[in-house]
XYZ file of C-alpha atoms in Angstrom:
528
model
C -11.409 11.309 13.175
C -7.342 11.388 12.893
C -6.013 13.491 10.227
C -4.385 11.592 7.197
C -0.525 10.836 8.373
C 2.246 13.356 7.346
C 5.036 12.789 5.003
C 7.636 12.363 7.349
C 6.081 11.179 10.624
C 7.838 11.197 13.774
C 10.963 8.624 13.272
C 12.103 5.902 16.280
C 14.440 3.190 16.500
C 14.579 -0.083 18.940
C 18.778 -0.695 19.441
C 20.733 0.356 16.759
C 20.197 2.597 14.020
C 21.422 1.245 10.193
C 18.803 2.855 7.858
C 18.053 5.629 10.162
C 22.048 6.187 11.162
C 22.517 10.337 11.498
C 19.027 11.119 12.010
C 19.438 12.272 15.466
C 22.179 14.321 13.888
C 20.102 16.183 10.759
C 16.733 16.139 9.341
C 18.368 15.111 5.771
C 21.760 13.800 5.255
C 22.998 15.392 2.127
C 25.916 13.523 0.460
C 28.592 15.595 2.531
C 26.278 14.428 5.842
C 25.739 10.793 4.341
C 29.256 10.522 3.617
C 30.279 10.898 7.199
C 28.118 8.820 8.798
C 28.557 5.892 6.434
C 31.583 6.327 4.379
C 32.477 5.473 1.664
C 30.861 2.371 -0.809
C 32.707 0.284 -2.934
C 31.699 -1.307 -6.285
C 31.181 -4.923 -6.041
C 30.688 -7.108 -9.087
C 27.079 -8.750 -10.098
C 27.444 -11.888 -8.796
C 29.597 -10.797 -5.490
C 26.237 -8.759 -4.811
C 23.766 -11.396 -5.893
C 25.678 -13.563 -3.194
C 25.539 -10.496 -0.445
C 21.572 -10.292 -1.099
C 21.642 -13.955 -0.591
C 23.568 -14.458 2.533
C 20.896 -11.676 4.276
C 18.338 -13.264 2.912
C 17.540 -9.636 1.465
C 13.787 -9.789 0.480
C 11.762 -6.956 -1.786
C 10.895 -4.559 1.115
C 7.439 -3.134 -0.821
C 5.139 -6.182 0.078
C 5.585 -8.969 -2.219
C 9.142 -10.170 -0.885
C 10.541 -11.588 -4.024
C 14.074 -12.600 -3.234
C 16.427 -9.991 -4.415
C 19.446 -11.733 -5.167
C 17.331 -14.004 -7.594
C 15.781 -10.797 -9.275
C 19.218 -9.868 -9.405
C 20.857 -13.032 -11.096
C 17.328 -12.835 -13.756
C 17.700 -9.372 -15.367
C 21.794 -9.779 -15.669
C 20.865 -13.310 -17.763
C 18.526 -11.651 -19.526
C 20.667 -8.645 -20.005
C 23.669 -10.964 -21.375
C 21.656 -13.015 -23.770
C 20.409 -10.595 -25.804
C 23.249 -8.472 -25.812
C 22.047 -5.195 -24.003
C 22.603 -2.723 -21.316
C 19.449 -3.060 -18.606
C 17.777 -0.723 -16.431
C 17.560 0.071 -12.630
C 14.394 1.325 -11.393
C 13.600 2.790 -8.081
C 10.371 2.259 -6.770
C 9.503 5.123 -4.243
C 5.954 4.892 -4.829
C 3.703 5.109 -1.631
C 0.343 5.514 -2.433
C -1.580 4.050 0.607
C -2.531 6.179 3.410
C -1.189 4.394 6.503
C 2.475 3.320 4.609
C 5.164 6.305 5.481
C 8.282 4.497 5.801
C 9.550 5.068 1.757
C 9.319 8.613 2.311
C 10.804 9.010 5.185
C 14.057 7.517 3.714
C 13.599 9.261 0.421
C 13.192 12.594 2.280
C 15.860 12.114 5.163
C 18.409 9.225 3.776
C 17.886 9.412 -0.463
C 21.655 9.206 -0.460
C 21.533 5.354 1.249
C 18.758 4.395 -1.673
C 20.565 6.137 -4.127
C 24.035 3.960 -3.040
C 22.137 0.655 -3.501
C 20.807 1.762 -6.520
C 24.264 2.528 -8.016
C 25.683 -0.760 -6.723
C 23.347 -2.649 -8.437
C 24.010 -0.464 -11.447
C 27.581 -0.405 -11.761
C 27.422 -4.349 -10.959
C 24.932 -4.853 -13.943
C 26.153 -2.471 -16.470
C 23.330 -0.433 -16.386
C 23.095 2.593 -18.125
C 19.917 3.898 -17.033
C 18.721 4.546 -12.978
C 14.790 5.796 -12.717
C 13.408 6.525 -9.385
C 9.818 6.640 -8.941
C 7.834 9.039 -6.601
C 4.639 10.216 -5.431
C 5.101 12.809 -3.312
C 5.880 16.780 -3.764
C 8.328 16.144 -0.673
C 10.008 12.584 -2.336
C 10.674 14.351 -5.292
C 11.816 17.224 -4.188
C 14.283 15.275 -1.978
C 15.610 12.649 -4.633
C 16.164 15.275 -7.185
C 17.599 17.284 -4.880
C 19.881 14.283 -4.183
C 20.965 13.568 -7.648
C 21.805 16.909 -8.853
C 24.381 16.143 -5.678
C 25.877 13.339 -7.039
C 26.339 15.279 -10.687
C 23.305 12.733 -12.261
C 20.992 13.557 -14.946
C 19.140 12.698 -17.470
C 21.195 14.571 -19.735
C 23.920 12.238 -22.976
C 27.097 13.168 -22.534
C 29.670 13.051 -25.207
C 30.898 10.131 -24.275
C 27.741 8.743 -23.943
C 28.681 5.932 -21.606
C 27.927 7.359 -18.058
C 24.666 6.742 -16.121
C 21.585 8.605 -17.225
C 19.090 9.156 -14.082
C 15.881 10.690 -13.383
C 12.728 10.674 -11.591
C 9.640 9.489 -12.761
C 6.093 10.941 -10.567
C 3.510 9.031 -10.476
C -0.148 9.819 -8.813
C -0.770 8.816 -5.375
C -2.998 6.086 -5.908
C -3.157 2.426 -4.723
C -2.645 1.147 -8.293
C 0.261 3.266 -9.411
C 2.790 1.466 -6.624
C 2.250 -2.101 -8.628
C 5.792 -2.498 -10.249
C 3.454 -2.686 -14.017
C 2.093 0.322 -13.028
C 5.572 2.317 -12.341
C 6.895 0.521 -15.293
C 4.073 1.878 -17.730
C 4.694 5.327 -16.171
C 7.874 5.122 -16.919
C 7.419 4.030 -20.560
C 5.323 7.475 -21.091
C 1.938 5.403 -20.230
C -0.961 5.849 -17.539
C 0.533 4.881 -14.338
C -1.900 1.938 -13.958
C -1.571 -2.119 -15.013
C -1.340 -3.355 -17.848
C -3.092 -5.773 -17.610
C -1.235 -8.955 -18.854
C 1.807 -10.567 -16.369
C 5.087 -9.737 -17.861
C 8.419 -10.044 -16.416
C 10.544 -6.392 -15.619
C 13.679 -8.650 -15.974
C 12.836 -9.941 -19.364
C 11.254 -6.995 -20.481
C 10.260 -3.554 -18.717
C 11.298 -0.372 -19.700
C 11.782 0.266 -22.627
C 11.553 -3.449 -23.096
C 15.078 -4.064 -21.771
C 15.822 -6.053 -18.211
C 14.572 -4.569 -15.317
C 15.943 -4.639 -11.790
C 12.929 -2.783 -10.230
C 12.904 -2.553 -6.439
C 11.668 -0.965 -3.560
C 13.657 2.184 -1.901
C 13.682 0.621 1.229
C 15.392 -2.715 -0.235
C 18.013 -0.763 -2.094
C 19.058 1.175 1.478
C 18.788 -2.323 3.126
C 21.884 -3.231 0.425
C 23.576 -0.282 0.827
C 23.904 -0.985 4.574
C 24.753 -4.873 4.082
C 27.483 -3.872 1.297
C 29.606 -1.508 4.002
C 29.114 -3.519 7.083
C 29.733 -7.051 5.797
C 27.053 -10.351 5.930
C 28.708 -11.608 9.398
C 27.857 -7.453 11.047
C 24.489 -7.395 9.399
C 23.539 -10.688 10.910
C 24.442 -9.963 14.185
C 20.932 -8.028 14.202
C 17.788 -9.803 14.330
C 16.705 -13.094 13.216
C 18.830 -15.840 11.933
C 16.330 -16.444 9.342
C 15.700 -13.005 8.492
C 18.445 -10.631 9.731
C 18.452 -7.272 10.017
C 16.153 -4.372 10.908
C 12.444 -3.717 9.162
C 10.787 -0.288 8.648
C 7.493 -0.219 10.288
C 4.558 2.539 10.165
C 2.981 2.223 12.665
C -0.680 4.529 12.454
C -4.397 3.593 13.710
C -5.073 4.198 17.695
C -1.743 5.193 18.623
C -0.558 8.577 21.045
C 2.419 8.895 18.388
C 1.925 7.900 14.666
C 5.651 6.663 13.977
C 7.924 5.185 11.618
C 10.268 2.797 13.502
C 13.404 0.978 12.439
C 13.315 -2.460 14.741
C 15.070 -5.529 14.335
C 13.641 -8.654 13.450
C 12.696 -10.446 16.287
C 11.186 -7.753 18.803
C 8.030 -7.956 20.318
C 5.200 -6.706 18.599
C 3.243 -5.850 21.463
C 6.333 -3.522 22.618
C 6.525 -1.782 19.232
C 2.913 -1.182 19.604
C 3.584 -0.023 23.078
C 6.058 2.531 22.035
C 3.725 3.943 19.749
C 1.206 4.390 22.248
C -1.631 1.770 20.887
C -3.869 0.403 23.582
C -3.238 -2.457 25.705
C -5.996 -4.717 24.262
C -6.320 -3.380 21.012
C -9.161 -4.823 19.608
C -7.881 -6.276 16.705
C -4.350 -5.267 14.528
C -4.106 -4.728 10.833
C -0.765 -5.589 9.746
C 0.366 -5.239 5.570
C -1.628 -2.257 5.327
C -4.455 -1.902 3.789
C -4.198 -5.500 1.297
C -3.207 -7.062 4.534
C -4.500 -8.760 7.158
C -6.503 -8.439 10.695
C -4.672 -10.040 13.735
C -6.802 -10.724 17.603
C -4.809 -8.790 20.492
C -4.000 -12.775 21.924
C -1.530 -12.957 18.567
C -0.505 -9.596 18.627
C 0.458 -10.039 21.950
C 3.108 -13.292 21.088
C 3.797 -12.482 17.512
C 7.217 -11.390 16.785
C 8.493 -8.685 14.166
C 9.523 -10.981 11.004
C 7.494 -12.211 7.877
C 7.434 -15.812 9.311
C 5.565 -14.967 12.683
C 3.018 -12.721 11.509
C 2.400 -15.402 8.889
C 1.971 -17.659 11.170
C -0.891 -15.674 13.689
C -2.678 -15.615 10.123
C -1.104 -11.720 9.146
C 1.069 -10.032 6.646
C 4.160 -7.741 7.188
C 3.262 -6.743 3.294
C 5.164 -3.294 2.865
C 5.218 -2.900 7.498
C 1.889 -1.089 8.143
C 0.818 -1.862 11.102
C -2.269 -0.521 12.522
C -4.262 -1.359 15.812
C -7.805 -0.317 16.650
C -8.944 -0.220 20.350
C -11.991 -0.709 21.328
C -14.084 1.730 21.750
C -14.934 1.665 17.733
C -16.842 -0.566 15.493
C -14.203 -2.394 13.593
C -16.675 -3.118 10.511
C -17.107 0.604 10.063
C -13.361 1.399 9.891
C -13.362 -1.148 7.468
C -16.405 0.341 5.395
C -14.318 3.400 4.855
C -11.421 1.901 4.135
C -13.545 -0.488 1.506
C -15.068 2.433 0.015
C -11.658 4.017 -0.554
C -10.411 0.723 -2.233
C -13.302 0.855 -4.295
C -12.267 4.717 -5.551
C -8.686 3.245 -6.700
C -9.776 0.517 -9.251
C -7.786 1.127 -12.220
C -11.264 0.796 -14.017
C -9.854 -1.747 -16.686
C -11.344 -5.143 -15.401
C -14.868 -6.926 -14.181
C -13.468 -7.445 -10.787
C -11.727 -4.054 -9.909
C -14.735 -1.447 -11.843
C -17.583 -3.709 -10.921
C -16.933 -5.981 -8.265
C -14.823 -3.762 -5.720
C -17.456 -1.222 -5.961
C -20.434 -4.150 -5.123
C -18.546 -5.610 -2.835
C -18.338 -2.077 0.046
C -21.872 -1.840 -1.351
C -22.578 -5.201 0.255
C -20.571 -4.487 3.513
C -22.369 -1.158 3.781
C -25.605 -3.511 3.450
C -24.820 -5.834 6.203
C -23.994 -2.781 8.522
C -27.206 -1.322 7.578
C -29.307 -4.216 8.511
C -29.500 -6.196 5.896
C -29.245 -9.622 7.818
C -28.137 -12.770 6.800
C -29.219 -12.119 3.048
C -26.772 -9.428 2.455
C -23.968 -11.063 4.317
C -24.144 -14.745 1.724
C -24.702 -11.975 -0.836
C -21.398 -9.829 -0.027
C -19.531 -13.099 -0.039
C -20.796 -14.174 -3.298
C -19.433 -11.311 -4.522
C -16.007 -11.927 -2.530
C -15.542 -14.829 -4.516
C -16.633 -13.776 -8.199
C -13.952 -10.686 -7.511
C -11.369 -13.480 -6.188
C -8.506 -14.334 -8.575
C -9.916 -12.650 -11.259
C -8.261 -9.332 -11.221
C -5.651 -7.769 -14.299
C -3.520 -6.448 -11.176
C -3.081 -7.403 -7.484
C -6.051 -4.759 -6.323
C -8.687 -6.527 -6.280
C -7.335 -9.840 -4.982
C -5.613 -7.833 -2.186
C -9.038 -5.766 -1.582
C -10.854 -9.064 -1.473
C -8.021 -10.391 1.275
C -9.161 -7.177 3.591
C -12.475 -7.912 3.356
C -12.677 -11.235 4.090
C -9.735 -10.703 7.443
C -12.437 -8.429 8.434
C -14.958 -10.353 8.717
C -13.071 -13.610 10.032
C -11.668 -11.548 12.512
C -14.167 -9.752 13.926
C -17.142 -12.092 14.297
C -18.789 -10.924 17.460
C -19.536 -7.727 15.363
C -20.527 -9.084 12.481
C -22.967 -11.238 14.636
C -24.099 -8.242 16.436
C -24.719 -5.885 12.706
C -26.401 -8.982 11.070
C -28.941 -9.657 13.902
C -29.861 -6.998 15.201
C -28.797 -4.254 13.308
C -25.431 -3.275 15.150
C -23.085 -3.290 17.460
C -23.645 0.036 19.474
C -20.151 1.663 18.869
C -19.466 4.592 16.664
C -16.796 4.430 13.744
C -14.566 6.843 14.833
C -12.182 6.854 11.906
C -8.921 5.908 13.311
C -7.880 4.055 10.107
C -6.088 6.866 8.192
C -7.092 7.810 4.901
C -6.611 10.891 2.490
C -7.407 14.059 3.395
C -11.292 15.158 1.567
C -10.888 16.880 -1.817
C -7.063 16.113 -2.769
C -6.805 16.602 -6.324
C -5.434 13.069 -7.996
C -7.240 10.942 -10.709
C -8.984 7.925 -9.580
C -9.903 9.323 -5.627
C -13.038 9.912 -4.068
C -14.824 13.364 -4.808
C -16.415 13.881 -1.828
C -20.213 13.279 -3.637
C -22.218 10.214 -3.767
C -25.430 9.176 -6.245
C -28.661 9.374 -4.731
C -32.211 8.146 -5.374
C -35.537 9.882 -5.242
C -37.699 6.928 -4.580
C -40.813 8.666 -5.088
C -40.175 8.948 -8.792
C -37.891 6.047 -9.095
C -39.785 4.276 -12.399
C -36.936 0.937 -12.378
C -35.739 1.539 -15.714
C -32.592 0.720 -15.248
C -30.750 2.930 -17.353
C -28.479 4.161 -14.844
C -26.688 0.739 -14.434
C -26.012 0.667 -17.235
C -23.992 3.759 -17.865
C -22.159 3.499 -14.569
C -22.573 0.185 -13.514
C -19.649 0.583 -11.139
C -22.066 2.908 -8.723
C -24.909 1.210 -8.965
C -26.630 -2.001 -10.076
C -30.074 -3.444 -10.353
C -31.639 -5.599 -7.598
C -33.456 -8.470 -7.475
C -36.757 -6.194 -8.105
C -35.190 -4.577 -11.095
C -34.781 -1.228 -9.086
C -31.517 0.193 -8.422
C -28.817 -0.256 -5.568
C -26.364 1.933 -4.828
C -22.943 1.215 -4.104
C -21.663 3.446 -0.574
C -18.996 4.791 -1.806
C -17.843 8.046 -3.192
C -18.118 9.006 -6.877
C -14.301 8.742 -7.940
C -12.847 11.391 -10.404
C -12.637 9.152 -13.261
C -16.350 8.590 -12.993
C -17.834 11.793 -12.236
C -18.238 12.639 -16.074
C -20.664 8.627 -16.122
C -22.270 9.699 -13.128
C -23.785 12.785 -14.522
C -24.521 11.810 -17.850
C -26.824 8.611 -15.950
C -28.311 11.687 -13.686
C -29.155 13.485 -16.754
C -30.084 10.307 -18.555
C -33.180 8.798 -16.279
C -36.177 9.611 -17.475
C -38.014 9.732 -14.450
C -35.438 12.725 -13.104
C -35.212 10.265 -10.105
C -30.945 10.782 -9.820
C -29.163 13.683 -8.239
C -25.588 13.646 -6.884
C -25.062 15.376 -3.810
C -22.633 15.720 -1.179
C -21.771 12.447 1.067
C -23.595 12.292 3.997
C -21.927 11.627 7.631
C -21.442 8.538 8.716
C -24.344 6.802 10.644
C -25.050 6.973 14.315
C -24.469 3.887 15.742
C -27.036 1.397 16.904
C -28.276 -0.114 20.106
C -25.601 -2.967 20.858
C -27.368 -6.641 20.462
C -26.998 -8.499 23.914
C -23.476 -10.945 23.978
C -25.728 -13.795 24.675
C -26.999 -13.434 20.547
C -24.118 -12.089 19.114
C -22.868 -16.217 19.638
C -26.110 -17.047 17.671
C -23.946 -16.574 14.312
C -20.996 -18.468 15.510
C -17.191 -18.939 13.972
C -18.883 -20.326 11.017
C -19.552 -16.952 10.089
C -15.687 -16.172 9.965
C-alpha cells in the first residue's frame, strides 16, 4: 500500500514559475531570499485591491471558491459600519491526506502568503493577522517567518501596529472548515459550530473576518507586483493564472505542480507518472468527485472543465487509480476514514457517516441488491442535513463512486466481487498517529455464539453499531475513532451476554472470483 504523502512532496512546474519562483534556487526563501526574487510590494488601498482580485477573477483557493474581491468589499462594510478594526486570518489548514500544496508554500514560500496577507491588512485597517496550521513543519516555517518580519503577538506602546500569530489546529478533516479555524481561534474546539454565520460580519472575536486560504493570499501577492494585464497573460481568459495541484494515487512521482489554467490534464497526469488508462480520476480530494479516463483524457486544468466532465478542482487533489485495483475498496477505506473525522455533534456526521461505510462495506461483502437500496437510503437521510460541510461532501464521494464505477458495483452486488485486490493507492494517514477524532487502529467485534440481541450496545455507541432488521446488531467497518474509544468500552463492558470485545482491525479481504462481463451489464447505468 503507498505510504501516507510527505509534507513537502516533490515540487514541478509546467512554463513559468509565479508561486513557486526561487525554488530551484533554495528549499525556503527567507525574507532576504524572497526579497530578491520578487521585490519589493507596495501597499495598495481596499478598494484598489478589491478591483485587482476582481480583474483575475481571484477565487478562494481551499475548495469552495468564493470570490475574493467580494469577501473583500463584505468585511471592510462591515468593518466601517460598526466602527471597528477587523481581522485577517490565514487559513493553512490541510487536514486531508492526499492535499499537500498549502504546505508546500507555507514551508518553502511563507514570505509570498505572508505579503498577501499584509496587503489585505494594511488595505483594511486590520490590526490583527492569525495564520492557521496543522503541521509541526507549517508552523515551524510561518513562525519562523514572522519573527523575520519583526511580528508578534506582543502590544506595543503605541499599540497601533499589527499583532500576529499562529493558531494550530489538529489534522483532521473538520478542523480546515473556515467555522472550525475560526472557533480555534476564539480559544474553542477546532470543530463547527454548528449554526451558518458569516466571518465578515462576525468571526473572531466577533469582529469582520477576511479569512482565506494560503494559497489565495500568495496568488495576490503575485497579481499585486506583476500587474492584471502580466498575470493574465497565463492561462485562461476566464480564469487566469496558474493552480496548485497535488497530484497522489497511482503515480511514479507523488507531486505538487504549479500549472496554468488551461493545460491538459492527461499531461499533468503524465508528468506525474499515472497510468495511461487510469481507471477512473478523483479530482477535489477526498469531498470531490470521480472522473472516467475518456474525460480525463479531454478535460482541461480550470474549475469550469472539470465541472463540466461531472468533477471538482475543490482545493486541486487530483488522484488517479489504474486498474489493476478494485475502485470500491479504495473507496471503503477512504469511507471508513471519513467516518473517523465526524465532528460527532450531528445525526448525519456521528450516525449516518458511520452507517453509511457500514453499508458500502455490506455491498462489497455480498450483500446484493438489499444492501445497495439500503446504503442509498442512508445516502439520502445523511444528504443536506449536516451542521458542517462533512457529511454533505462525504455523501458527494460516495455517491461519484458508485456512479462512476458501475461495472464494479455490478460485479460486488451479483456475484460477490470483482476479482481485484484493494491495493491502497488512495493515501491516507499513517496507523496510530496521535490526533483526536482518527482511527485507533481497533474495531468492535461480535461473538455470535453468545450474542443474546439485547441491544444495549447501540445504544451507547450507536455510531459503531446499530440494530438490524432482526433486532441483532450490525457493525459499522470502520475503525473505533479516539473520541469513541472511552463508548466503545463501556458498551463491551455493558452487554450482558459478554458477547463484545474490541480487537485489532483485521486485513483487508482477499478478493473474490471476478463475475463474467456478460452479468456485470445485468445491473445497468441505472445503478449509477
Amino acid at each position: 500500500m503507498n505510504a501516507p504523502l510527505p509534507d513537502v512532496p516533490e515540487v514541478r512546474v509546467v512554463g513559468l514559475p509565479q508561486l513557486t519562483t526561487g525554488f530551484d534556487l533554495v528549499e525556503r526563501l527567507d525574507l532576504s531570499m524572497h526579497l530578491k526574487v520578487h521585490g519589493p510590494l507596495e501597499p495598495v488601498t481596499g478598494e484598489r485591491l478589491a478591483q485587482l482580485a476582481e480583474a483575475i477573477s481571484l477565487r478562494g483557493r481551499g475548495g469552495a471558491g468564493f470570490p475574493f474581491d467580494q469577501k473583500l468589499r463584505a468585511v471592510a462594510k462591515a468593518a466601517i459600519r460598526r466602527g471597528v478594526r477587523p481581522v485577517v486570518v490565514v487559513n493553512g489548514s490541510e487536514g486531508e491526506p492526499p492535499c499537500r500544496k498549502d504546505t508546500v508554500m507555507l514551508n518553502r514560500a511563507p514570505h509570498l502568503i505572508l505579503d498577501g496577507a499584509l496587503l489585505a491588512a494594511e488595505a483594511l485597517g486590520a490590526r490583527q493577522l492569525i495564520v492557521g496550521v496543522t503541521r509541526n513543519s507549517t508552523e515551524a516555517s510561518i513562525r519562523a517567518a514572522l519573527a523575520e518580519r519583526g511580528l508578534s503577538d506582543r502590544p506595543t506602546r503605541r499599540g497601533n501596529q499589527l499583532r500576529a500569530r499562529v493558531v494550530r489546529t489538529p489534522e483532521r478533516m473538520v478542523s480546515g472548515e473556515a467555522s472550525s479555524l475560526i472557533r480555534a481561534i476564539n480559544g474553542g474546539p477546532a470543530l463547527p459550530p454548528g449554526r451558518r454565520e458569516r466571518a465578515s460580519e462576525s468571526g473572531v472575536g466577533g469582529l469582520p473576518t477576511l479569512l482565506s486560504n494560503a494559497e489565495t493570499f500568495a496568488q495576490l501577492a503575485v497579481a499585486a507586483r506583476i500587474g492584471t494585464d502580466r498575470y493574465g497573460n497565463t492561462g485562461l481568459p476566464g480564469e487566469p493564472g496558474t493552480v496548485l495541484l497535488t497530484l497522489s494515487g497511482a503515480v511514479a512521482r507523488p507531486m505538487v505542480v504549479e500549472v496554468p489554467t488551461g493545460v491538459p490534464l492527461r499531461y499533468v497526469l503524465q508528468l506525474a507518472g499515472a497510468p495511461p488508462l487510469p481507471q477512473g480520476v478523483l479530482t477535489g480530494g477526498y469531498h470531490g468527485n470521480w472522473i472516467d479516463a475518456v474525460s480525463a483524457h479531454g478535460a482541461v486544468i480550470s474549475r469550469e472543465s472539470f465541472s463540466s466532465v461531472g468533477g471538482a478542482l475543490g482545493a486541486g487533489a487530483i488522484l488517479p487509480i489504474g486498474p489493476e485495483t478494485c475502485p470500491l475498496g479504495e473507496a471503503q477505506r477512504v469511507a471508513n476514514w471519513l467516518a473517523a473525522e465526524t465532528a460527532g455533534q450531528c445525526g448525519p456526521c456521528r450516525l449516518g457517516l458511520p452507517a453509511a461505510a457500514g453499508g458500502l462495506s455490506d455491498v462489497l461483502n455480498g450483500g446484493g441488491q438489499a444492501a445497495l437500496e439500503a446504503l442509498r437510503e442512508v445516502m439520502q437521510a445523511v444528504r443536506g442535513r449536516g451542521a458542517c460541510k462533512h457529511p454533505d461532501g462525504s455523501v458527494r464521494f460516495f455517491m461519484s463512486t458508485l456512479s462512476a464505477f458501475t461495472d464494479d458495483l455490478a460485479a460486488h452486488v451479483l456475484a460477490g466481487g470483482c476479482g481485484r485486490e484493494t491495493t491502497g493507492v488512495l493515501p491516507l494517514p499513517a496507523p496510530g498517529y496521535e490526533e483526536e477524532g482518527i482511527p485507533t487502529g481497533e474495531k468492535i467485534a461480535v461473538d455470535w455464539t453468545l450474542c443474546k440481541g439485547h441491544g444495549l450496545c447501540a445504544d451507547i455507541v450507536p455510531e459503531l453499531i446499530r440494530l438490524g432488521p432482526d433486532g441483532y446488531p450490525a457493525l459499522a467497518d470502520a475503525a473505533v475513532p479516539m473520541h469513541l474509544q472511552g463508548r466503545a468500552e463501556r458498551a463491551v463492558a455493558r452487554c450482558p451476554a459478554l458477547a463484545l470485545r474490541i480487537e485489532a482491525a483485521p486485513p483487508e479481504r482477499p478478493a473474490r472470483p471476478a463475475l463474467p462481463r456478460s452479468d456485470r451489464k445485468a445491473l445497468g447505468s441505472g445503478q449509477g
